Amino acid sequence: MPLRRGILAVVAVLASCAALAPAAGAKVRCSGDPSNVQQLDLTVAGQPAWGLYAVPANAPRGLVVFFHGYSHTAHSWAAHVARTAQQEGVIAVAMDYRGQVDLPPEPGSTLPRSRGWQVSEGAEDSIAAAQLFDRTCTLPTIVAYGVSMGGNASGLAVASRATRANGAPLFDQWFDIEGAVNVIEIYSAARTLAASGNALAANATADIEREMGGTLEERPEAYTTRTVVRRADDIKASGIKGVTIVHGVDDGLVPNSQSREMQSRLRTLGIPTDVITAGTRGPTSESGTTLSGSLVPGFDSPFAGHADETSTTHIVGKTGFERLSAYLREGETPQCRDYVVDGTTQTMTPVPGTGAC
């Protein structure tokens, strides 16, 4: 999500895996030049879909599937895709979402933006891409990595119980970075804010309603099935091995409490889940979108807030990429621990009393 005021998010429900098969003619490489970000074209559920991907120089150590947030497109992840392929030695892919409306960049920006709450389609597209690479390449691990609205999409992709060609779970690890995993709460907040005249909240409300097929009162089941925190049983049944959650305090777009709710449900089911809370951002992290900043215009909060997903320096996004690297390079997996990241001291400290899965 961009650094703007408002409450944003989105989630999605998935079609059957049979409908997600990419076109027979879709071809990908498993290694090559990591700096060469290529377009991936698929047919998903009878419709054209596309994304961006990069491959490592040598045989891939795995696959990372990135899920973008609200108002973004796959282009927001082009630099992340190339860097991840080069530094981590994995294939990296980020799908654009079928049905979203891609728009020209805003003044002063070079990245396209979008309208739409198409995370259902985005999750389906991402599953199709992952299954294509699984059939084509030898992949020791496959990671779902979602940011903000992408936390909803990636969570529901995991909850779909999609599988590899050999019947094993498609995703091994889920990284939920400042994820909007409770769409009912997000929609209710956006609708309330929209009533005050906030244009961004009004757009988000309309986009969620288009995805759900109506309002919460008209389509309660659609909202419930797309609320990730209510899909914990499906996430458990998917065979996921671990979940890493990163969220900043004073988040003005996606409340930190959503990550705590997700943590509680996952750990109750015995899923190893680490939670990293970013506190003060420190001098090396730009400011995020904070609740205090939206309530007090001009206030520059010292706390992390909500990171822009294009950033590599905001403490929330930076921590997420660092934990991804620790998993891919060192094999570090969640141990049911809580951590606090302090941008001022540049430390990540475990919270006493946590660590028993």
Coordinates of N, CA, C and O in Angstrom, one line a residue, residues 57-164:
A57 N 21.1 -17.2 -11.2 CA 22.1 -17.6 -12.1 C 22.3 -19.1 -12.2 O 22.7 -19.6 -13.3
N58 N 22.1 -19.8 -11.1 CA 22.3 -21.2 -11.0 C 21.0 -21.9 -10.7 O 20.0 -21.3 -10.6
A59 N 21.1 -23.2 -10.5 CA 19.9 -24.0 -10.1 C 19.2 -23.3 -8.9 O 19.8 -23.0 -7.9
P60 N 17.9 -23.1 -9.0 CA 17.2 -22.4 -8.0 C 17.2 -23.1 -6.6 O 17.0 -24.4 -6.6
R61 N 17.3 -22.4 -5.5 CA 17.2 -22.9 -4.2 C 15.7 -22.9 -3.7 O 15.4 -23.4 -2.6
G62 N 14.8 -22.4 -4.6 CA 13.4 -22.4 -4.2 C 12.7 -21.4 -5.1 O 13.2 -20.9 -6.1
L63 N 11.5 -21.1 -4.6 CA 10.6 -20.1 -5.3 C 10.0 -19.2 -4.3 O 9.4 -19.7 -3.3
V64 N 10.0 -17.9 -4.5 CA 9.2 -17.0 -3.7 C 8.1 -16.3 -4.5 O 8.4 -15.7 -5.6
V65 N 6.9 -16.4 -4.1 CA 5.8 -15.8 -4.7 C 5.3 -14.6 -3.9 O 4.9 -14.7 -2.8
F66 N 5.5 -13.4 -4.5 CA 5.2 -12.2 -3.9 C 3.7 -11.8 -4.2 O 3.3 -12.0 -5.4
F67 N 3.0 -11.2 -3.3 CA 1.6 -10.8 -3.4 C 1.5 -9.3 -3.1 O 1.8 -8.9 -2.0
H68 N 1.1 -8.5 -4.1 CA 1.2 -7.0 -3.9 C -0.1 -6.5 -3.2 O -1.1 -7.2 -3.0
G69 N 0.0 -5.3 -2.7 CA -1.0 -4.7 -2.0 C -2.0 -3.8 -2.8 O -1.8 -3.6 -4.0
Y70 N -2.9 -3.2 -2.1 CA -3.9 -2.3 -2.7 C -3.3 -1.1 -3.3 O -2.4 -0.5 -2.8
S71 N -3.8 -0.8 -4.5 CA -3.4 0.3 -5.4 C -2.1 0.1 -6.1 O -1.6 0.9 -6.9
H72 N -1.4 -1.1 -5.9 CA -0.2 -1.4 -6.5 C -0.4 -2.4 -7.7 O -1.5 -2.9 -7.9
T73 N 0.6 -2.6 -8.5 CA 0.6 -3.6 -9.5 C 1.9 -4.5 -9.4 O 2.7 -4.2 -8.5
A74 N 2.0 -5.4 -10.3 CA 3.2 -6.2 -10.3 C 4.5 -5.4 -10.5 O 5.6 -5.8 -10.0
H75 N 4.4 -4.2 -11.1 CA 5.5 -3.4 -11.4 C 6.2 -2.9 -10.1 O 7.4 -2.6 -10.0
S76 N 5.4 -2.8 -9.0 CA 5.9 -2.3 -7.7 C 6.9 -3.3 -7.2 O 7.7 -3.0 -6.3
W77 N 6.9 -4.6 -7.7 CA 7.7 -5.6 -7.2 C 8.9 -6.0 -8.1 O 9.6 -6.9 -7.8
A78 N 9.0 -5.3 -9.2 CA 10.0 -5.7 -10.2 C 11.4 -5.6 -9.6 O 12.2 -6.6 -9.8
A79 N 11.8 -4.6 -8.8 CA 13.1 -4.5 -8.2 C 13.3 -5.5 -7.2 O 14.3 -6.1 -7.0
H80 N 12.2 -5.8 -6.4 CA 12.3 -6.8 -5.3 C 12.5 -8.2 -6.0 O 13.3 -9.0 -5.5
V81 N 11.8 -8.5 -7.1 CA 11.9 -9.7 -7.8 C 13.4 -10.0 -8.3 O 13.9 -11.0 -8.0
A82 N 13.9 -8.9 -8.9 CA 15.3 -9.1 -9.4 C 16.3 -9.3 -8.2 O 17.2 -10.1 -8.3
R83 N 16.2 -8.4 -7.2 CA 17.1 -8.5 -6.1 C 17.0 -9.9 -5.4 O 18.0 -10.5 -5.0
T84 N 15.8 -10.4 -5.2 CA 15.6 -11.6 -4.5 C 16.2 -12.8 -5.3 O 16.9 -13.7 -4.7
A85 N 16.0 -12.8 -6.6 CA 16.6 -13.8 -7.5 C 18.1 -13.8 -7.4 O 18.7 -14.9 -7.3
Q86 N 18.7 -12.6 -7.4 CA 20.1 -12.5 -7.4 C 20.7 -12.8 -6.0 O 21.7 -13.6 -5.9
Q87 N 20.2 -12.2 -5.0 CA 20.8 -12.4 -3.6 C 20.5 -13.7 -3.0 O 21.3 -14.2 -2.2
E88 N 19.3 -14.2 -3.2 CA 18.8 -15.4 -2.5 C 18.9 -16.7 -3.3 O 18.7 -17.8 -2.8
G89 N 19.2 -16.6 -4.6 CA 19.4 -17.7 -5.5 C 18.1 -18.5 -5.7 O 18.1 -19.7 -5.9
V90 N 17.0 -17.8 -5.7 CA 15.7 -18.4 -5.9 C 15.0 -17.8 -7.1 O 15.3 -16.7 -7.6
I91 N 14.0 -18.5 -7.6 CA 13.1 -17.8 -8.6 C 12.1 -16.9 -7.8 O 11.6 -17.3 -6.8
A92 N 11.9 -15.8 -8.3 CA 10.9 -14.8 -7.7 C 9.9 -14.4 -8.7 O 10.3 -14.0 -9.8
V93 N 8.6 -14.4 -8.3 CA 7.6 -14.0 -9.2 C 6.5 -13.1 -8.5 O 6.3 -13.4 -7.3
A94 N 6.0 -12.2 -9.1 CA 4.9 -11.3 -8.6 C 3.8 -11.2 -9.7 O 4.1 -10.7 -10.8
M95 N 2.6 -11.7 -9.4 CA 1.6 -11.6 -10.4 C 0.8 -10.3 -10.3 O 0.6 -9.8 -9.2
D96 N 0.3 -9.8 -11.4 CA -0.7 -8.7 -11.4 C -2.0 -9.5 -11.2 O -2.1 -10.7 -11.4
Y97 N -3.0 -8.8 -10.8 CA -4.3 -9.4 -10.5 C -5.3 -9.3 -11.6 O -5.7 -8.1 -11.9
R98 N -5.8 -10.4 -12.1 CA -6.9 -10.3 -13.1 C -8.1 -9.5 -12.6 O -8.5 -9.7 -11.4
G99 N -8.6 -8.6 -13.4 CA -9.7 -7.8 -13.0 C -9.4 -6.5 -12.4 O -10.3 -5.6 -12.4
Q100 N -8.2 -6.3 -11.9 CA -7.9 -4.9 -11.4 C -7.7 -4.0 -12.6 O -7.3 -4.4 -13.7
V101 N -7.9 -2.7 -12.4 CA -7.7 -1.7 -13.4 C -6.4 -1.0 -13.2 O -6.2 -0.3 -12.2
D102 N -5.4 -1.3 -14.1 CA -4.1 -0.7 -13.9 C -4.2 0.7 -14.5 O -4.8 1.0 -15.6
L103 N -3.6 1.7 -13.8 CA -3.7 3.1 -14.1 C -2.3 3.7 -14.3 O -1.3 3.2 -13.8
P104 N -2.2 4.9 -15.0 CA -0.9 5.5 -15.1 C -0.4 5.9 -13.8 O -1.1 6.1 -12.8
P105 N 0.9 6.2 -13.7 CA 1.5 6.6 -12.4 C 1.0 8.0 -12.0 O 0.5 8.8 -12.8
E106 N 0.9 8.2 -10.7 CA 0.6 9.5 -10.2 C 1.7 10.5 -10.5 O 2.8 10.1 -10.7
P107 N 1.4 11.8 -10.5 CA 2.4 12.8 -10.7 C 3.5 12.6 -9.8 O 3.3 12.5 -8.6
G108 N 4.8 12.6 -10.3 CA 5.9 12.5 -9.5 C 6.4 11.1 -9.2 O 7.4 10.8 -8.6
S109 N 5.6 10.1 -9.8 CA 5.9 8.7 -9.6 C 6.2 8.1 -11.0 O 5.7 8.6 -12.0
T110 N 6.9 7.0 -11.0 CA 7.1 6.2 -12.3 C 6.4 4.9 -12.3 O 6.4 4.2 -13.3
L111 N 5.8 4.5 -11.1 CA 5.2 3.2 -11.0 C 3.7 3.3 -11.3 O 3.0 4.2 -10.8
P112 N 3.2 2.4 -12.2 CA 1.7 2.3 -12.4 C 1.0 2.1 -11.1 O 1.5 1.5 -10.1
R113 N -0.3 2.5 -11.0 CA -1.1 2.2 -9.8 C -2.3 1.4 -10.3 O -2.4 1.1 -11.5
S114 N -3.2 1.1 -9.4 CA -4.4 0.3 -9.8 C -5.6 0.6 -8.9 O -5.5 1.2 -7.9
R115 N -6.7 0.2 -9.4 CA -8.0 0.2 -8.7 C -8.5 -1.2 -8.7 O -8.4 -1.9 -9.7
G116 N -9.0 -1.7 -7.6 CA -9.6 -3.0 -7.6 C -9.2 -3.8 -6.3 O -8.1 -3.5 -5.8
W117 N -10.1 -4.6 -5.9 CA -9.9 -5.4 -4.7 C -9.8 -6.9 -5.2 O -10.4 -7.8 -4.5
Q118 N -9.0 -7.2 -6.2 CA -9.1 -8.5 -6.9 C -8.1 -9.5 -6.3 O -7.4 -10.1 -7.0
V119 N -8.2 -9.7 -5.0 CA -7.2 -10.6 -4.4 C -7.6 -12.1 -4.7 O -6.8 -13.0 -4.6
S120 N -8.9 -12.3 -4.9 CA -9.3 -13.7 -5.2 C -8.6 -14.1 -6.5 O -8.0 -15.1 -6.6
E121 N -8.7 -13.2 -7.5 CA -8.0 -13.5 -8.8 C -6.5 -13.6 -8.6 O -5.8 -14.4 -9.2
G122 N -6.0 -12.6 -7.8 CA -4.5 -12.6 -7.5 C -4.0 -13.9 -6.9 O -3.0 -14.4 -7.2
A123 N -4.8 -14.4 -5.9 CA -4.4 -15.6 -5.3 C -4.4 -16.8 -6.3 O -3.5 -17.6 -6.3
E124 N -5.5 -16.8 -7.1 CA -5.6 -17.9 -8.1 C -4.4 -17.8 -9.1 O -3.8 -18.8 -9.5
D125 N -4.1 -16.6 -9.6 CA -3.0 -16.4 -10.5 C -1.7 -16.8 -9.9 O -0.8 -17.5 -10.6
S126 N -1.5 -16.5 -8.6 CA -0.2 -16.8 -8.0 C -0.1 -18.3 -7.8 O 1.0 -18.9 -7.9
I127 N -1.1 -19.0 -7.5 CA -1.1 -20.5 -7.4 C -0.8 -21.1 -8.7 O 0.1 -22.0 -8.8
A128 N -1.4 -20.6 -9.8 CA -1.1 -21.1 -11.1 C 0.4 -20.9 -11.5 O 1.0 -21.8 -12.0
A129 N 0.9 -19.7 -11.1 CA 2.4 -19.5 -11.4 C 3.2 -20.4 -10.6 O 4.2 -21.0 -11.2
A130 N 2.9 -20.6 -9.3 CA 3.7 -21.5 -8.5 C 3.7 -22.9 -9.0 O 4.7 -23.6 -9.1
Q131 N 2.5 -23.4 -9.4 CA 2.4 -24.7 -9.9 C 3.1 -24.9 -11.3 O 3.7 -26.0 -11.5
L132 N 3.2 -23.9 -12.1 CA 3.9 -23.9 -13.3 C 5.4 -24.1 -13.0 O 6.1 -25.0 -13.6
F133 N 6.0 -23.3 -12.2 CA 7.4 -23.4 -11.8 C 7.7 -24.7 -11.1 O 8.7 -25.3 -11.4
D134 N 6.7 -25.2 -10.3 CA 6.9 -26.5 -9.7 C 7.0 -27.7 -10.7 O 7.9 -28.5 -10.6
R135 N 6.2 -27.6 -11.8 CA 6.3 -28.6 -12.8 C 7.5 -28.5 -13.7 O 8.0 -29.5 -14.2
T136 N 8.1 -27.3 -13.8 CA 9.2 -27.0 -14.7 C 10.6 -27.2 -14.0 O 11.5 -27.6 -14.6
C137 N 10.7 -26.8 -12.8 CA 12.0 -26.6 -12.1 C 12.0 -27.5 -10.8 O 10.9 -27.9 -10.3
T138 N 13.2 -27.8 -10.4 CA 13.4 -28.5 -9.1 C 13.4 -27.5 -8.0 O 14.3 -26.7 -8.0
L139 N 12.4 -27.5 -7.1 CA 12.3 -26.4 -6.1 C 12.3 -27.0 -4.7 O 11.3 -27.6 -4.3
P140 N 13.4 -26.8 -4.0 CA 13.4 -27.4 -2.6 C 12.4 -26.8 -1.7 O 12.0 -27.4 -0.7
T141 N 12.0 -25.5 -2.0 CA 11.0 -24.9 -1.1 C 10.2 -23.8 -1.9 O 10.7 -23.3 -2.9
I142 N 8.9 -23.6 -1.5 CA 8.1 -22.6 -2.1 C 7.5 -21.7 -1.0 O 6.9 -22.2 -0.1
V143 N 7.7 -20.4 -1.1 CA 7.3 -19.4 -0.1 C 6.2 -18.5 -0.7 O 6.3 -18.0 -1.8
A144 N 5.2 -18.3 0.1 CA 4.2 -17.3 -0.2 C 4.5 -16.1 0.7 O 4.6 -16.2 1.9
Y145 N 4.7 -14.9 0.1 CA 5.1 -13.7 0.8 C 4.1 -12.5 0.4 O 4.2 -12.0 -0.7
G146 N 3.3 -12.2 1.3 CA 2.3 -11.1 1.0 C 2.5 -9.9 1.9 O 2.8 -10.0 3.1
V147 N 2.2 -8.7 1.3 CA 2.3 -7.5 2.1 C 1.0 -6.7 2.0 O 0.4 -6.6 1.0
S148 N 0.6 -6.3 3.2 CA -0.7 -5.5 3.3 C -1.8 -6.3 2.8 O -2.2 -7.3 3.2
M149 N -2.5 -5.7 1.7 CA -3.6 -6.5 1.1 C -3.1 -7.8 0.6 O -3.8 -8.8 0.6
G150 N -1.8 -7.9 0.2 CA -1.3 -9.2 -0.2 C -1.2 -10.2 0.9 O -1.1 -11.4 0.7
G151 N -1.3 -9.7 2.2 CA -1.4 -10.7 3.3 C -2.7 -11.4 3.2 O -2.7 -12.6 3.5
N152 N -3.7 -10.8 2.8 CA -5.0 -11.4 2.6 C -4.9 -12.4 1.5 O -5.3 -13.6 1.6
A153 N -4.4 -12.0 0.3 CA -4.3 -12.8 -0.9 C -3.4 -14.0 -0.6 O -3.8 -15.2 -1.0
S154 N -2.3 -13.8 0.0 CA -1.4 -14.9 0.2 C -1.9 -15.9 1.3 O -1.8 -17.1 1.1
G155 N -2.6 -15.4 2.3 CA -3.2 -16.2 3.3 C -4.3 -17.1 2.7 O -4.3 -18.3 3.0
L156 N -5.1 -16.6 1.8 CA -6.1 -17.4 1.2 C -5.5 -18.3 0.2 O -6.1 -19.4 0.0
A157 N -4.4 -18.0 -0.4 CA -3.8 -18.9 -1.3 C -3.3 -20.1 -0.6 O -3.4 -21.3 -1.0
V158 N -2.7 -19.9 0.6 CA -2.3 -21.0 1.5 C -3.5 -21.8 1.9 O -3.5 -23.1 1.9
A159 N -4.5 -21.1 2.3 CA -5.7 -21.8 2.8 C -6.4 -22.6 1.7 O -7.3 -23.5 2.1
S160 N -6.1 -22.4 0.5 CA -6.7 -23.2 -0.6 C -6.3 -24.6 -0.6 O -7.0 -25.4 -1.3
R161 N -5.3 -25.0 0.1 CA -4.7 -26.3 0.1 C -4.2 -26.8 -1.2 O -4.3 -28.0 -1.6
A162 N -3.7 -25.9 -2.0 CA -3.1 -26.2 -3.3 C -1.9 -27.1 -3.1 O -1.3 -27.1 -2.1
T163 N -1.6 -27.9 -4.1 CA -0.6 -28.9 -4.0 C 0.4 -28.8 -5.2 O 0.1 -28.2 -6.2
R164 N 1.5 -29.5 -5.0 CA 2.5 -29.6 -6.0 C 2.1 -30.8 -6.9 O 1.2 -31.5 -6.6

